[in-house]
Structures are given as C-alpha cells and as structure tokens.
Amino acid sequence: MEQARDEARGLTERILQARDAYYGRDAEVVDDATYDGWMHRLEAIERLFPELQGQDSPTLSVGAAQTTQFAPVAHAERMLSLDNVFSLDELREWCVKAQDGAGRAVRWLTELKIDGLAISLRYENGVLASAATRGDGRIGEDITFNAVHVAGIPQRLTGTGHPPLVEVRAEVFIPVRAFTELNALQADMRDRAVEESRARSRVFDEARARVSAERRFPALANPRNAASGGLRQQLDKKEGLEYVAGKARLDSLRLFVHGIGAWEHPPVDSQSEIYGLLSEWGLPTSPYFRTTDSIDGVREFVEYYGAHRHDVEHELDGIVVKVDELALHDELGATSRAPRWAIAYKYPPEQVNTKLLDIVVSVGRTGRATPFAVMAPARVAGSVVRQATLHNQDVVRAKGVLIGDTVVVRKAGDVIPEVLGPVVELRDGTEREFVMPAECPECGWPLAPAKEGDIDLRCPNTRACPAQVRGRVEHIGSRGALDIEALGEVTAAALTQPLNPVVPPLETEAGLFELTLDQLVPIEVVVRDSETGAPRVDEKTGERVLRAPFRRNPTAAEKKQGLTAPQPSAQAITLIDELEKAKTKELWRFLVALNIRHVGPVAARALAQWFGSVEAIRAASREELAAVEGVGDIIAGALIDWFEVDWHREILERWQAAGAQLTATGHA
C-alpha cells in the first residue's frame, strides 16, 4: 500500500508539472506517449486502491485550464477529452468492452483525428452566440472575435429546424499546404523587417536587425501550434508586418465539425445522421468518415489511413472510433474526463536518422538539470528537428547514445522530438561518451537529487541561480500567469543574465515591479544564433555582437534640443507600462506567477475564490488547504513548503510594497 501511495504521488506530481507547462506556459515538456503512460499507470493504481484518488488527482479532470486574457465561457455540456489506445489489440479490446456494455451489436463510426485545436460553437436559434476553446472541460476561452473570421464557421446557420440551443464540437486546423505557405510568409516578413530597419537606421547593423526579425517572425513549429496561436491571437492589437502575418495565419484556418454537446432533443438517432444534419446547416463535416458493423471494418479503416495519412489535407493525430447510435452514448456514459463510447487510436510516430552533434545540459526554473541532444537538422513529421530532451543521465545511459552517433529520431505523438537510440553499425570510433556535469553549468553549485531516491539532478541554488531566476521571470509573464506580453523569454534573459551591467537588474523576481527605465537603458546582451544558440561574432572585428534591447540613440531633432544621452526604447516603455497594469490583475494569476510547485490556473482559481487573499492562504493549515476542491494534499503541501522560505516571503512583501494587489476582487 505504501509503495502504491508513493508511486501515485510521484505520478501525480509529474502529470501536474506537465499540465502546468503545457497549459500555463505553452511548453511541451514531455511527449504524448510518456504522458499517456503516466496517466494509464495512475488510473491502474487508483482502480486497485480507490482511497488513493485525492481531489487533486489528474484522472478526475481534462486538465486544460482557461489561461489567457480571453474571457471565460461556460460550456452548457462538459467538453471532454478522449482516452487513447496505441495498438490494434488494445483497440479491439476496447471495442469488445463497449459492445459488451451496450449488450447488443454495435454500429461503429470511424473518422480521422485532426491535429488541431478543439473548440465549441454555441448557436441560439441558428445564430452564433459564442465560440470557445475546450479549457478545463467546463470553462473555456471566448474566441468568438477571431472565430467569425474562420472559413467554415457561419454566423447564421442555413436550412431550417434549428433548436433554441445547440453546442457543436469542432476542430480548427491549418491545412498542410497552407502551413508551408505560412512559413514562407514568415521568411518574407523577416526579410521585410530587416529592410524596414535598414531604411530607418542611419547606422545599420544587419546582424542585429536579422536577430530582431527572427524573434518577431520565427519559423512555425507545426500546424497544430500555428492553428492554436492563430485563433488565440489579439489581432486588433497588432500593426504593420505583425498584422500582415497574424491576419494570414487567421485566414489560413479551417475547421471540421465532429459532434454535438448540448442539444436537448436531437431529431436523429445516430452520430452519422448528426453529420448530415450539420452539413445541411452549412457546417463543414469531414469527408473522411465511415460507418461499419464490424470490428474488422474498424481495423481496415485504421490500417488504410495508416498507409495514406499524408494523402489528406491536414495532419492526423490518429483515428477516432465512436459508437454511432446516440442512445448508447447515454447508456455507456462517461468518466470525469472522457466518454466511454469513443476512443482515439494513435499511430506509431515516423522515424528518421540524423547525427548527434553534442549533448548539452540546461537548467530550468525548477532547478532540474536536463541533458539535451543537439542534432544535425532533420525533417520529421512535417517540421525540422534540431534538439530533443534526454531527460536525465540515466535515460542517456539507457538509450546507449554517444556524442557523434547516428541516432534514430521520431516525434512522439507526432509532436515532441525524441531520440530513440543509436545506429550502432554506423559507428567509426570517433564517438565519445556523455558525462553528466557535477556542477550547475549556470552558477557552479554542485548538482544533487532533491531527495533520496530521485533520479533527476537539480541545482540547489534556487534563489540565485541565473537560469532558475530567468525561468521564473519568464513564467511570470506567460499567458497562464500574469500574461505580460512584453515579458517573454528574450526579455527575461536580458533582465536576469545581461552581459552589462555586471549586477543584473533582477537578481530575483522580487524586484520585478520595482524596475525603472533607468535600470533598463544600460542593459546589453549577447546576440545568439537562433538555431545553435552560439554567440554571434562580427565578421570584421571578431568581437561578439551585442544588442541593447531597451535603448535607442537620440534622433537628430532630440540632439538639437540637447538630448544626447541614450533614450529608452519603445520596448522598455512598453515593459514598464505592462508591469504597471499587471499590478491589478486577478489574484489567481499572481498565485500562478509565484512559481509554487503544482499550482496551476485550476488550483489557483479555487484558492483565490475560497480564501480571497495571499495572506489568508498563507495563514491556512495544510488540512484547510487540502479541503479546497481541486487542491488536495500534494498541492497543499507544496503551498506550506513555499511559504516557509524567507526569500519567498520577500517576494510577496516587495510586490505588495510596489503596488501589486494580492487580494481577490470583493475581498477585504
């Protein structure tokens, strides 16, 4: 029992961390297969020991919290996720189980699982009332403003017989061909940005201009992320080249509807008939679906598109198998996160060979030291891969890879790059073994496990390690935290790890809301290559290329007025302005911004609503914290531990002294 408890607690921690990264920071830190494996294992433990399923168990929720500045929208009917299977044997077992649950022969509907963004369209008497992301299944983000511009989303349904209320489930995606065109446009925008800089600069530095352009218009990683970003952007706040690029991304979006949510009395009996009705109303349904009366028919559909997955207009995330009869949907029911009448089959990822050039170690905001594979560029599943996480030294050892190897690479879940192992027969004797450093590559402190038995090594210099401070500051600006657009990865690095001044403006995040323009103007950073991360060198002088992101030279008119000193750049002014505005944001956002382990948007909202202030949370006992719905014992323990640290309390004191309002609206 104790062994099961420890394993369940460890799995819960890893899953919550992955969810926090993915939904709070748009960072994919673990591949789909690994994440699904954790979930399946945790579900198995909780089936054997139901008493271990706490309120914070990720098996009880969908997990995608509403995280951005978009207004929250409540779904009339829960918008669930799907459980996954990864082999034909598992798929057959699921079909047999569903058929047994139905108690009679089942007609199946099979369709392609589009690799895009799930949304819900709410129509009232045939008129579009709102469009929302899935969110946590109950509350999503209002994206109506952008959705009305997506091809295939009618503002008024055609035909007749529209119910007073219907929620339509859909997937927004970017076609593969359009994605290629978007990346070509991004490259064009980079060139145009450089030329704009050349035209308005007396002393033009092409290297710096190119770096700035690459930051403004980066290559898009994959169609799914591009679709999500296109639908969730604030286009009305963009101008110039940014507007052109953003508008192009929005215009490239397409969607297929694939089901209904709320609809009290649908006039049809099957999912396939629903598709026909939705099509009559002017909503686009996928042409790639089929119904069959046999499990063998399901298998044939899966095998066919496994061989023809690149023949369709969009990227696939697998195959969805549904029970076609609507009455059986109610009979089979659902868990707290997924229906029992549908399943997703995931195809094995594509694999390619490439050269492992190096293994470097990076330190994240939690202090974990993570080896990364640096590889020769290779195209895998539609995008170019150059790096992949190797997780820890034990994983490197288990994979048996040497620096200089030819390695097999895939995208797990067709998204996350993963090194599978070496092609041993191609070794020529020049390869060398990776040695995990004993000291933090960022601050020099000895690396060590956080607790006995841990595999991961961490830098214990939590307060002052520059990499950890940089990561925490970047997290504060992320959409799931304070949502400060000007405080991204590059700005966080400039504030915490500048070349000049020697003492950075931010030695910890405590000083964030105390920043002034005078502190920003002197900052200089080393310009790095966007692909390799290596410092760029001036070809003429051999010196490193430096950039002053928060400084501009006075104009001729200003010089005539006697203003000869460097002036704050627009970026500096924007950052200070956005920090000032952030001081009055919701309490739950501040709770996420504090970098408390496991406290993501869902738990933060619950805590803010229940306690009303940071001080009340700090004064609560572990039992009181754990009793809050969506919190549980693990998160409660993390909160208690966080408040016990002196420099954590200093963050709160200095933020409040600088004007940050750490009280929920309506609480004294």
mmCIF file of N, CA and C in Angstrom, residues 361 439-445:
data_model
loop_
_atom_site.group_PDB
_atom_site.id
_atom_site.type_symbol
_atom_site.label_atom_id
_atom_site.label_comp_id
_atom_site.label_asym_id
_atom_site.label_seq_id
_atom_site.Cartn_x
_atom_site.Cartn_y
_atom_site.Cartn_z
ATOM 1 N N VAL A 361 23.687 20.449 -21.332
ATOM 2 C CA VAL A 361 22.822 20.413 -20.147
ATOM 3 C C VAL A 361 22.270 21.807 -19.885
ATOM 4 N N GLU A 439 28.565 19.963 -11.602
ATOM 5 C CA GLU A 439 28.191 21.299 -11.143
ATOM 6 C C GLU A 439 27.204 21.937 -12.111
ATOM 7 N N CYS A 440 26.407 22.840 -11.591
ATOM 8 C CA CYS A 440 25.436 23.567 -12.407
ATOM 9 C C CYS A 440 26.165 24.363 -13.485
ATOM 10 N N PRO A 441 25.827 24.183 -14.752
ATOM 11 C CA PRO A 441 26.516 24.921 -15.816
ATOM 12 C C PRO A 441 26.227 26.420 -15.791
ATOM 13 N N GLU A 442 25.245 26.842 -15.015
ATOM 14 C CA GLU A 442 24.869 28.255 -14.967
ATOM 15 C C GLU A 442 25.481 28.999 -13.786
ATOM 16 N N CYS A 443 25.587 28.328 -12.620
ATOM 17 C CA CYS A 443 26.063 29.048 -11.429
ATOM 18 C C CYS A 443 27.189 28.340 -10.692
ATOM 19 N N GLY A 444 27.500 27.091 -11.070
ATOM 20 C CA GLY A 444 28.626 26.395 -10.467
ATOM 21 C C GLY A 444 28.331 25.641 -9.190
ATOM 22 N N TRP A 445 27.100 25.689 -8.692
ATOM 23 C CA TRP A 445 26.776 24.937 -7.476
ATOM 24 C C TRP A 445 26.751 23.444 -7.791
#
